[in-house]
Coordinates of C-alpha atoms in Angstrom, one line a residue:
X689 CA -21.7 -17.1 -51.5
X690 CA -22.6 -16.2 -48.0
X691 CA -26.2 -15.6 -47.5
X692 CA -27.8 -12.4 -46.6
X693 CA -28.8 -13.2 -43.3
X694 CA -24.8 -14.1 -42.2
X695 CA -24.1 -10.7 -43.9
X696 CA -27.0 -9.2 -41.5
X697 CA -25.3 -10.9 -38.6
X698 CA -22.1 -10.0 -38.9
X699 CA -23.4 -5.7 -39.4
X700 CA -24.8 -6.6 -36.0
X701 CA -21.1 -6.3 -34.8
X702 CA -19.9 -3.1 -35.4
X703 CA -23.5 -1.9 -34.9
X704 CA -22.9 -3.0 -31.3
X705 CA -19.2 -2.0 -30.7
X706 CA -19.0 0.6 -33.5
X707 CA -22.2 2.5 -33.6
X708 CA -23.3 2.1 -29.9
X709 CA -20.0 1.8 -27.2
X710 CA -17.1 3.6 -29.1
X711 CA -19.9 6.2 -30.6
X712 CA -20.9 7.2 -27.6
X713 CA -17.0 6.6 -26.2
X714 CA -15.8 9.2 -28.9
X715 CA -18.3 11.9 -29.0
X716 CA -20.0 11.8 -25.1
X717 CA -16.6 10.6 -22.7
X718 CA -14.7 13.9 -23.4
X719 CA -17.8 15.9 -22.2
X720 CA -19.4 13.2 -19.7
X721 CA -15.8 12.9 -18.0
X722 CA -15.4 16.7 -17.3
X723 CA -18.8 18.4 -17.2
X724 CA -21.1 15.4 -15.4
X725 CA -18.7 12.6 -13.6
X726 CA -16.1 15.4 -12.2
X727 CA -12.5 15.3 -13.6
X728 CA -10.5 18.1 -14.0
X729 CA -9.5 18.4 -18.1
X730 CA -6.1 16.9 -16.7
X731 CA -7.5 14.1 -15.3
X732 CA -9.8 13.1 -18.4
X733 CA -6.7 13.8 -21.2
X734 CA -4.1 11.5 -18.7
X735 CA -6.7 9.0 -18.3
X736 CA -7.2 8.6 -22.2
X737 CA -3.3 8.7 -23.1
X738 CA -2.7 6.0 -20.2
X739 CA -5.6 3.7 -21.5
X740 CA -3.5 4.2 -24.7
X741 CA -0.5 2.2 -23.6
X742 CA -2.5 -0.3 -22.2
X743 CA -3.8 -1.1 -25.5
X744 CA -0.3 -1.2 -26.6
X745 CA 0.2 -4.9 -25.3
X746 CA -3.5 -6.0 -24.6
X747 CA -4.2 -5.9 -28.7
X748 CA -1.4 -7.7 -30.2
X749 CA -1.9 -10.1 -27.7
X750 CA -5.7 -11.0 -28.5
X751 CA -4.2 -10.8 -31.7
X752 CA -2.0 -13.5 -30.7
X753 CA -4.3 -15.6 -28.5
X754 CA -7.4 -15.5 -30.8
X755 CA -5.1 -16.7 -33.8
X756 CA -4.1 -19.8 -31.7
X757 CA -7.5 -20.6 -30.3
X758 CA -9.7 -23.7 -31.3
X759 CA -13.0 -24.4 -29.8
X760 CA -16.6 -26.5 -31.7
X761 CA -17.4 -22.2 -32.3
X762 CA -14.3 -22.0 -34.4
X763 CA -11.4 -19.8 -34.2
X764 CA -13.0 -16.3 -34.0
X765 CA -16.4 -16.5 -33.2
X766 CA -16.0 -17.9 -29.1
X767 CA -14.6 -14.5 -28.2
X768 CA -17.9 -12.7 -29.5
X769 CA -20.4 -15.2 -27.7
X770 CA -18.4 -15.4 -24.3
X771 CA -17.3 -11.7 -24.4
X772 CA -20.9 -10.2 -25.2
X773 CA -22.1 -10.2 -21.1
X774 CA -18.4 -8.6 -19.7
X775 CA -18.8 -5.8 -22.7
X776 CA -22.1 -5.1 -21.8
X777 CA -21.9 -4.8 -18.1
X778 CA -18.4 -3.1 -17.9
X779 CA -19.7 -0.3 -20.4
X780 CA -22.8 0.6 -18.3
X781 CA -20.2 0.8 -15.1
X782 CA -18.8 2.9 -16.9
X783 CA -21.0 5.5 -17.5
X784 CA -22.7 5.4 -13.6
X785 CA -21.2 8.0 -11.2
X786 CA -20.2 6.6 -7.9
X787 CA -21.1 8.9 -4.9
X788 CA -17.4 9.2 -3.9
X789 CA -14.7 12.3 -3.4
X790 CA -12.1 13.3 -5.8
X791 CA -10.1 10.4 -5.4
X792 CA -12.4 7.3 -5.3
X793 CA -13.9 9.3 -8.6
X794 CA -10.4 9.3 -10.3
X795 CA -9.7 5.5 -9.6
X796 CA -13.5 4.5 -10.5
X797 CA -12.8 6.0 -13.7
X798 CA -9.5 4.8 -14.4
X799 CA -10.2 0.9 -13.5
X800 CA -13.7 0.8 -15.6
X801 CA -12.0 2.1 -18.5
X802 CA -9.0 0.0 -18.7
X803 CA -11.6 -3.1 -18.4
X804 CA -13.7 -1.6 -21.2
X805 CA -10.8 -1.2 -23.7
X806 CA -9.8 -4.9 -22.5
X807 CA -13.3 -5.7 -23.3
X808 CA -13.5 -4.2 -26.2
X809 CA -10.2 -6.0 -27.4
X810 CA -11.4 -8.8 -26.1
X811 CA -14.7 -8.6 -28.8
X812 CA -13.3 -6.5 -31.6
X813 CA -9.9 -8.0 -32.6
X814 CA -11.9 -11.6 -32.7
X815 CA -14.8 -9.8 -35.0
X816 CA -12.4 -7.7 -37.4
X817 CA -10.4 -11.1 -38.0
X818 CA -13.4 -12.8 -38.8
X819 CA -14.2 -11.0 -42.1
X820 CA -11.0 -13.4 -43.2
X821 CA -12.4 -17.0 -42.1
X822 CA -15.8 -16.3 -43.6
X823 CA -14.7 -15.9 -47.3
X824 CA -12.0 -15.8 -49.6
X825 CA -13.5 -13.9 -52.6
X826 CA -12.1 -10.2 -52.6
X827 CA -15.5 -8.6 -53.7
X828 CA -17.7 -10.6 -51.0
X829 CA -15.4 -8.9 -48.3
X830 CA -16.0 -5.4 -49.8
X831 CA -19.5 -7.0 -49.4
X832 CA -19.2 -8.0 -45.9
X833 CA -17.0 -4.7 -45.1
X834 CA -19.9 -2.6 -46.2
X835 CA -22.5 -4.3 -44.1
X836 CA -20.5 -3.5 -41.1
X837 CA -20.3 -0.3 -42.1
X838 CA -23.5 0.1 -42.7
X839 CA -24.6 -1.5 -39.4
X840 CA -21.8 0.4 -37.6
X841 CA -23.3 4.0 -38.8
X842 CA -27.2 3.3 -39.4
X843 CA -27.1 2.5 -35.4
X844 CA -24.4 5.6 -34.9
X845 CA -27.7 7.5 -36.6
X846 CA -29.9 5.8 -33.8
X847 CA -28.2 6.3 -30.6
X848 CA -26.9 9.8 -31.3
X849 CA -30.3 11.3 -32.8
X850 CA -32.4 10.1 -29.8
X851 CA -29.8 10.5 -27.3
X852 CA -30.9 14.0 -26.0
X853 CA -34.8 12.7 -26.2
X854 CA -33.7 9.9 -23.9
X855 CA -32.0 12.1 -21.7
X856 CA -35.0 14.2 -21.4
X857 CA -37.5 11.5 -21.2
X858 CA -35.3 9.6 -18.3
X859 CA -35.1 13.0 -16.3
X860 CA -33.6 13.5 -12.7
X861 CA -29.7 14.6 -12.9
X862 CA -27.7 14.2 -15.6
X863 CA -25.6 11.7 -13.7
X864 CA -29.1 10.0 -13.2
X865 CA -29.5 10.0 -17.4
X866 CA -25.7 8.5 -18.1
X867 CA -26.4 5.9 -16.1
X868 CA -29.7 4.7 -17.3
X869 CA -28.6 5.3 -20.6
X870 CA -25.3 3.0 -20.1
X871 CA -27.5 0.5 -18.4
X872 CA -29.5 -0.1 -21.7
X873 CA -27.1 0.7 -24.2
X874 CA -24.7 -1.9 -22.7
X875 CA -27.7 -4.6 -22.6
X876 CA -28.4 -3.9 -26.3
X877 CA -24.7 -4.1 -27.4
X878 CA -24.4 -7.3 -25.7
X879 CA -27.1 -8.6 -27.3
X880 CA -25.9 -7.5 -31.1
X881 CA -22.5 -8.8 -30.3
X882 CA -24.0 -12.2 -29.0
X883 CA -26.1 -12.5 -32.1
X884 CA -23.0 -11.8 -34.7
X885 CA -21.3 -14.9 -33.0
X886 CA -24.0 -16.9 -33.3
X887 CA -25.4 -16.0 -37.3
X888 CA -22.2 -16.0 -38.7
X889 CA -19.7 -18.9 -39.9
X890 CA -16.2 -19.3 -40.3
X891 CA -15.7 -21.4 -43.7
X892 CA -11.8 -21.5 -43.6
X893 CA -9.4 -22.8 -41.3
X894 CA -6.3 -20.2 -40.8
X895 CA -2.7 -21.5 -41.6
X896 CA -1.8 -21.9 -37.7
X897 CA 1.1 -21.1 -35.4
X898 CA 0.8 -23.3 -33.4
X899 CA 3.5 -21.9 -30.8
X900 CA 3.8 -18.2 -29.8
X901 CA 6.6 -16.5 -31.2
X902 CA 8.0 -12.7 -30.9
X903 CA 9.0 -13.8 -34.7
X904 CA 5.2 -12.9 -35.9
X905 CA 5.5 -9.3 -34.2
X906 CA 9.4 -8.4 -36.1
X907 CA 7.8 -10.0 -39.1
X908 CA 4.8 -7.4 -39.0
X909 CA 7.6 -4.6 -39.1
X910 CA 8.9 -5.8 -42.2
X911 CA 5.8 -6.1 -43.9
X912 CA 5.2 -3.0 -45.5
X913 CA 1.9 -2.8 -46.7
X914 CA 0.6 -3.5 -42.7
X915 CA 3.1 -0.1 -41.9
X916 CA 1.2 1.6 -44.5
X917 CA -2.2 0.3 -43.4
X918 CA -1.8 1.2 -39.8
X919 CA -0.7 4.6 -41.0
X920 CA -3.6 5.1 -42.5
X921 CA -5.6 4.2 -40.0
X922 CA -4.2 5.8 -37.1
X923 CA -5.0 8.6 -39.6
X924 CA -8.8 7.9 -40.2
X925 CA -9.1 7.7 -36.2
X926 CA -7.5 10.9 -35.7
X927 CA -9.5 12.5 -38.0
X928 CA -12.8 11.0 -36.5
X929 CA -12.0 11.6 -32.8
X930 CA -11.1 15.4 -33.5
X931 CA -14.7 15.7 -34.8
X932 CA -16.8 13.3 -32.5
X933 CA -14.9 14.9 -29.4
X934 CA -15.0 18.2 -30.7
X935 CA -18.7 18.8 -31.4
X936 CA -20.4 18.9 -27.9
X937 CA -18.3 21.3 -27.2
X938 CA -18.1 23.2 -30.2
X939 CA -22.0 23.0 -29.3
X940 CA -21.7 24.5 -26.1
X941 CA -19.4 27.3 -26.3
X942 CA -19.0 28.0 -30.2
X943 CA -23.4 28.0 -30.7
X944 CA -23.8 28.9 -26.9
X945 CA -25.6 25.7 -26.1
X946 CA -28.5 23.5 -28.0
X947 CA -30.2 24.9 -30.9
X948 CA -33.7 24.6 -30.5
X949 CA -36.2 24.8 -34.0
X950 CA -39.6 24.4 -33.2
X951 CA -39.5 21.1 -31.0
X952 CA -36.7 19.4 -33.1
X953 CA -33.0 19.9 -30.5
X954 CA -30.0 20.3 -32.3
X955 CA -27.8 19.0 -29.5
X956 CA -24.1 17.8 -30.3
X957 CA -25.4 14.0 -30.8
X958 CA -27.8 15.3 -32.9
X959 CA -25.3 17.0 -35.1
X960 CA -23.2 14.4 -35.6
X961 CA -26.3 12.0 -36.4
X962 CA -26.6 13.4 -39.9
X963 CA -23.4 12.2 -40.5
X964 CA -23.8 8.8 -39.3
X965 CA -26.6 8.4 -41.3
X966 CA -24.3 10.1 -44.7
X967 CA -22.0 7.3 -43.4
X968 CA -24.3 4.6 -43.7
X969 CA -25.4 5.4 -47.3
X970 CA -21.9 6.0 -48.6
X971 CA -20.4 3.2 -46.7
X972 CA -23.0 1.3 -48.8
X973 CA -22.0 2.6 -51.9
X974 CA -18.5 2.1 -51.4
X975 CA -17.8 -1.1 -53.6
X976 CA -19.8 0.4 -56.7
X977 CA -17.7 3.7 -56.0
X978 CA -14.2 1.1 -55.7
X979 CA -15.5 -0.7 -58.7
X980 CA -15.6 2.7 -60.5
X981 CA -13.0 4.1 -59.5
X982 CA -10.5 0.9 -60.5
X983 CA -8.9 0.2 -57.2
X984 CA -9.2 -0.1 -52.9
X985 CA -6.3 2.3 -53.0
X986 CA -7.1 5.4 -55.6
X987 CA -10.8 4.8 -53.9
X988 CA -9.2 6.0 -50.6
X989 CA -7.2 8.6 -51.7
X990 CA -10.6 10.2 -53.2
X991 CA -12.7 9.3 -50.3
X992 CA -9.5 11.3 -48.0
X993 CA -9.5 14.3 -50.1
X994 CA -13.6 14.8 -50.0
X995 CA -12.7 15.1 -46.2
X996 CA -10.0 17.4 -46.0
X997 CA -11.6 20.0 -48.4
X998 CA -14.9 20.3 -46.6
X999 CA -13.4 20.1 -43.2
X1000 CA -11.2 22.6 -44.8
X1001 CA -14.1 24.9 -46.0
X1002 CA -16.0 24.0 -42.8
X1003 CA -13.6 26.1 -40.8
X1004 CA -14.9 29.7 -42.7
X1005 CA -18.4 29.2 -41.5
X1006 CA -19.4 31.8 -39.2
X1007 CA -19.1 31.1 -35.9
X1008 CA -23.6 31.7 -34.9
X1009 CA -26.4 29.5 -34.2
X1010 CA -28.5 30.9 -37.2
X1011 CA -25.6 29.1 -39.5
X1012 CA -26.7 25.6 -38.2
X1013 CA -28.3 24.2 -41.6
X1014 CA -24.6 25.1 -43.3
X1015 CA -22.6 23.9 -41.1
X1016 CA -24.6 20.3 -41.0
X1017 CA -24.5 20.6 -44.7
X1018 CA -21.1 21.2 -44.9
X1019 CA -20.3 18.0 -41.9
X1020 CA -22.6 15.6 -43.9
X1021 CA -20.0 16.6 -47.5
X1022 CA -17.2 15.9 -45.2
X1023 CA -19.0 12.6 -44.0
X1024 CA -19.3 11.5 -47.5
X1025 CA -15.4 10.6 -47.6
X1026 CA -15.8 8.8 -44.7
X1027 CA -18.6 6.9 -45.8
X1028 CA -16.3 5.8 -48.7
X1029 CA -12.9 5.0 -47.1
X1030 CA -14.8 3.4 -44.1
X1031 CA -15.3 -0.3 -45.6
X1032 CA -12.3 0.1 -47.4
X1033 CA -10.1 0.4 -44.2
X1034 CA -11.0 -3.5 -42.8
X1035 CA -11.0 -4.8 -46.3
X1036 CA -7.4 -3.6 -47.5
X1037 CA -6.6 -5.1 -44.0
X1038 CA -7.9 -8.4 -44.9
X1039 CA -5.4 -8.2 -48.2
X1040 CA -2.8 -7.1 -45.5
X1041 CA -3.6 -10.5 -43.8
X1042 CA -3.2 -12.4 -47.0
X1043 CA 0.3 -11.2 -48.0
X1044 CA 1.5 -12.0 -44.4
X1045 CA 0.3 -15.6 -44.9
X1046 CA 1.4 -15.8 -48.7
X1047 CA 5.2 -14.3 -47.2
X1048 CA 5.3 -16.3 -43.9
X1049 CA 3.8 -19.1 -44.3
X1050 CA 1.2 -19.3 -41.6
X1051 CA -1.5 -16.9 -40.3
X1052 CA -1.7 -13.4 -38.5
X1053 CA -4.7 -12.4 -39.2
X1054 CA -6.2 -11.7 -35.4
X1055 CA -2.6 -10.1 -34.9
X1056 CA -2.7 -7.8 -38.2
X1057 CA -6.5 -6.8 -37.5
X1058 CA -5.4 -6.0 -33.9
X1059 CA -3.5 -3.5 -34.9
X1060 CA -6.2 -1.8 -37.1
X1061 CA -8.4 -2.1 -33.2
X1062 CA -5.3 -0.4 -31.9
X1063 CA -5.2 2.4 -34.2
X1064 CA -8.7 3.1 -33.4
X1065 CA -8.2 3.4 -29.7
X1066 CA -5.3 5.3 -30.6
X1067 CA -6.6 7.7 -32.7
X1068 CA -9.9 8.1 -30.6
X1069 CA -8.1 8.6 -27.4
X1070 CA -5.1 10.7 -28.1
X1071 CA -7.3 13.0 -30.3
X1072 CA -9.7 13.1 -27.0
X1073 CA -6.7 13.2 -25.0
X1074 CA -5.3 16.4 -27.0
X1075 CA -9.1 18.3 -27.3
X1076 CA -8.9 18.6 -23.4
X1077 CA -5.3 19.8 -23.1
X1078 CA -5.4 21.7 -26.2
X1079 CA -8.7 23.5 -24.7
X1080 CA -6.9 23.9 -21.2
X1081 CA -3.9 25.6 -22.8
X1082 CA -7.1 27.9 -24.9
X1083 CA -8.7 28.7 -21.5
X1084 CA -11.3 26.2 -20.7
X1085 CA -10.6 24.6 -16.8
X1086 CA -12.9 22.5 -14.7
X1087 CA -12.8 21.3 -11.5
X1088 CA -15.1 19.6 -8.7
X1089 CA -16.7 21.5 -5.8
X1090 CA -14.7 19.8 -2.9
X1091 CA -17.8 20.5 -0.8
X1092 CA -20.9 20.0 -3.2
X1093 CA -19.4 17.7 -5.8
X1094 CA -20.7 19.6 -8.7
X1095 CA -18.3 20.1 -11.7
X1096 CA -17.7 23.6 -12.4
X1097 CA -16.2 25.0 -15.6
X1098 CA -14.5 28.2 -16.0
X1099 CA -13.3 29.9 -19.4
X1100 CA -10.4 32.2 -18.9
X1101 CA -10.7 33.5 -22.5
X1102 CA -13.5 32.7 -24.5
X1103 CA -12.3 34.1 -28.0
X1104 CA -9.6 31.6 -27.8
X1105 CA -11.5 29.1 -26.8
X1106 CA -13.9 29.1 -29.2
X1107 CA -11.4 29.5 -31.6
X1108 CA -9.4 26.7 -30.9
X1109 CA -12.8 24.4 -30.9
X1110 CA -13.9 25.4 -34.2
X1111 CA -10.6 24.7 -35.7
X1112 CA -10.6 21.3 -33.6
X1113 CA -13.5 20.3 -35.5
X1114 CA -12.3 21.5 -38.9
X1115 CA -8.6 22.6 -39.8
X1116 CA -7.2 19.7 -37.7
X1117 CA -9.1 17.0 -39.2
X1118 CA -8.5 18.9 -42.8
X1119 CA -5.0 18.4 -41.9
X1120 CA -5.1 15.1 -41.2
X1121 CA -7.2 14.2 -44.1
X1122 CA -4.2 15.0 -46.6
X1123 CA -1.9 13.1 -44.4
X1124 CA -4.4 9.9 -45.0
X1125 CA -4.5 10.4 -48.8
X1126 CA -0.9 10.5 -49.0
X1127 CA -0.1 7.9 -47.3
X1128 CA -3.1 5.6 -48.8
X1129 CA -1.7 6.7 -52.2
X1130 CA 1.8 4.9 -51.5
X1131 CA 0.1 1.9 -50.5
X1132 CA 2.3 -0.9 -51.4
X1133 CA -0.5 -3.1 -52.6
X1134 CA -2.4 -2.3 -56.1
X1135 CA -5.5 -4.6 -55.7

């Protein structure tokens, strides 16, 4: 039995890479990219989908490498001590704004976040293989699956609800806030990701391959339960990115900016912290809920279908300000599914893992979670990617002053833009929400 404080150490993880970098990636790029750094919606959407193929190759080959390496810190665990200072630094770049024209702009962008998503392969395929090296026992990896949960959306609650008091407090421009912001967030998600490689312990050696073969990649697309998983999670991705992106802008145009009651700010980070924090409790309850519901499996297909009917229902709300109260109540019943599924997703992985090893004889397990890091950067992106077409083709354009470098925004037809957010943020992901429980209801493993 592993003891509390490795369980601690390894929440610190996804707390870092989950609930501070890829929260803030998700729900503040779309919006950072095109209102405060400059790019056109073209430039942001081509930028995601191109960091998409790059993710292509770079994850199953972490997957590959971090399988084969060997080290006195183990198999896993190197990539999450060495890789801690790069992920850190590279993420505040990230979000500073360079004084530079169009051009330099669009390339500053483009080469920070191809080395972020190689940073963040470089740190997350290594963690999310872990959860197999610490423990064998099936109900200790719910266990450690719903501490990373747990960490992952108790600091999601953090960094999005003082977000805009941050901003505020830092002052100056809003380029001035981003990068101060970056600056500490980064330094405090190297230091999580630093202290998960050193609290916790890989018990078990993975059956090795010792050479690289293009054999372990055809084998993965004949093992059916990893088609289904990676389904499923492109799926869960989807449905997050459609929300996270959506909601500052759903903010700004659909509720015509920050809702203000007394001195508490309703800003989009603060509307999506109420669900983080749902997460965090559900994603904590989500072995007792597994446990009474009888299986991994029929526990997903009820966690999916709590999403798609409130993000169903979500969409009738009216479309004013003095609604705010229902429509977080009605996000926070949506977020309850995902509380549920969320642990669920790397531990049905880790069974993934073990019937590749059980059919082929040695170990994938960095190259079968890449995949699930894949699909998350898949989903993320291409449903950030889509928001800013989707709300070009509704009406919403942006460019950069040639002469005074300010980003200005123009709306061609606001009924359809605001239409097309609000279903962004709920029919879409309803949509996508039945797609999930079907396909995690043929799941070819019963466990």
């Amino acid at each position: 039995m592993a003891p509390l404080r490795e369980k601690i150490g390894y929440a610190l993880g996804d707390a870092a890479s989950g609930g501070i970098t890829w929260k803030i990636m998700s729900i503040a790029f779309p919006l950072f990219f095109t209102h405060v750094f400059g790019l056109s919606f073209a430039d942001a959407a081509a930028l995601m989908l191109v960091a998409r193929m790059f993710d292509v190759v770079t994850d199953p080959l972490m997957g590959s490498i971090a399988d084969r390496t060997r080290s006195r810190w183990g198999t896993y665990r190197p990539w999450l001590i060495f890789g801690s200072i790069p992920f850190g630094i590279i993420f505040a770049l990230l979000l500073f704004t360079p004084d530079l024209g169009p051009v330099g702009k669009r390339i500053w962008a483009y080469s920070f976040y191809l080395l972020m998503m190689a940073c963040y392969t470089m740190v997350n395929v290594p963690y999310g293989s872990l959860l197999d090296v610490m423990t064998t026992d099936d109900n200790e990896k719910n266990e450690f699956s719903a501490f990373r949960m747990v960490g992952a959306y108790a600091m999601g609650f953090v960094t999005l609800l003082s977000f805009p008091y941050l901003q505020r407090w830092i002052g100056g421009t809003e380029q001035h806030q981003y990068a101060v912001l970056g600056a500490a967030f980064g330094l405090l998600a190297a230091l999580m990701t630093l202290a998960c490689g050193l609290l916790t312990r890989e018990r078990h050696q993975p059956v090795r391959a010792e050479h690289f073969s293009f054999r372990q990649y055809a084998d993965l697309f004949r093992n059916k339960p990893w088609i289904y998983m990676t389904m499923v999670a492109i799926c869960t991705n989807f449905f997050n990115g459609f929300r996270y992106a959506a909601a500052g802008y759903m903010i700004t145009y659909c509720l015509g900016g920050d809702v203000t009651i007394g001195r508490f700010i309703i800003n989009y980070t603060v509307f999506m912290a109420f669900s983080e924090v749902t997460c965090m409790i559900f994603g904590a309850l989500s072995p007792a809920f597994t446990r009474r519901i009888g299986s991994k499996r029929m526990a997903f297909v009820w966690a999916a279908g709590i999403c798609c009917v409130f993000s169903f229902l979500y969409f009738f709300i009216p479309m004013d300000a003095a609604y705010i109260w229902l429509m977080i109540a009605v996000s926070v019943l949506t977020s309850i599914g995902a509380g549920l599924y969320s642990p669920l997703l790397w531990s049905m992985y880790a069974d993934v893992a073990d019937y590749a090893t059980e059919k082929n004889g040695t170990s994938s397990t960095g190259l079968i979670f890449s995949s699930g890091t894949m699909a998350q950067k898949l989903g993320g992106a291409i449903s950030g990617s889509l928001i800013a077409m989707l709300l070009g083709i509704a009406g919403l354009v942006s460019h950069t002053d040639m002469i005074t470098g300010e980003t200005i925004v123009v709306i061609t037809d606001e009924d359809s833009v605001r239409t097309m957010v609000w279903a962004l943020f709920s029919l879409f992901p309803a949509v996508i929400a039945a797609l999930m429980a079907l396909l995690a209801y043929k799941f070819p493993l019963k466990k």
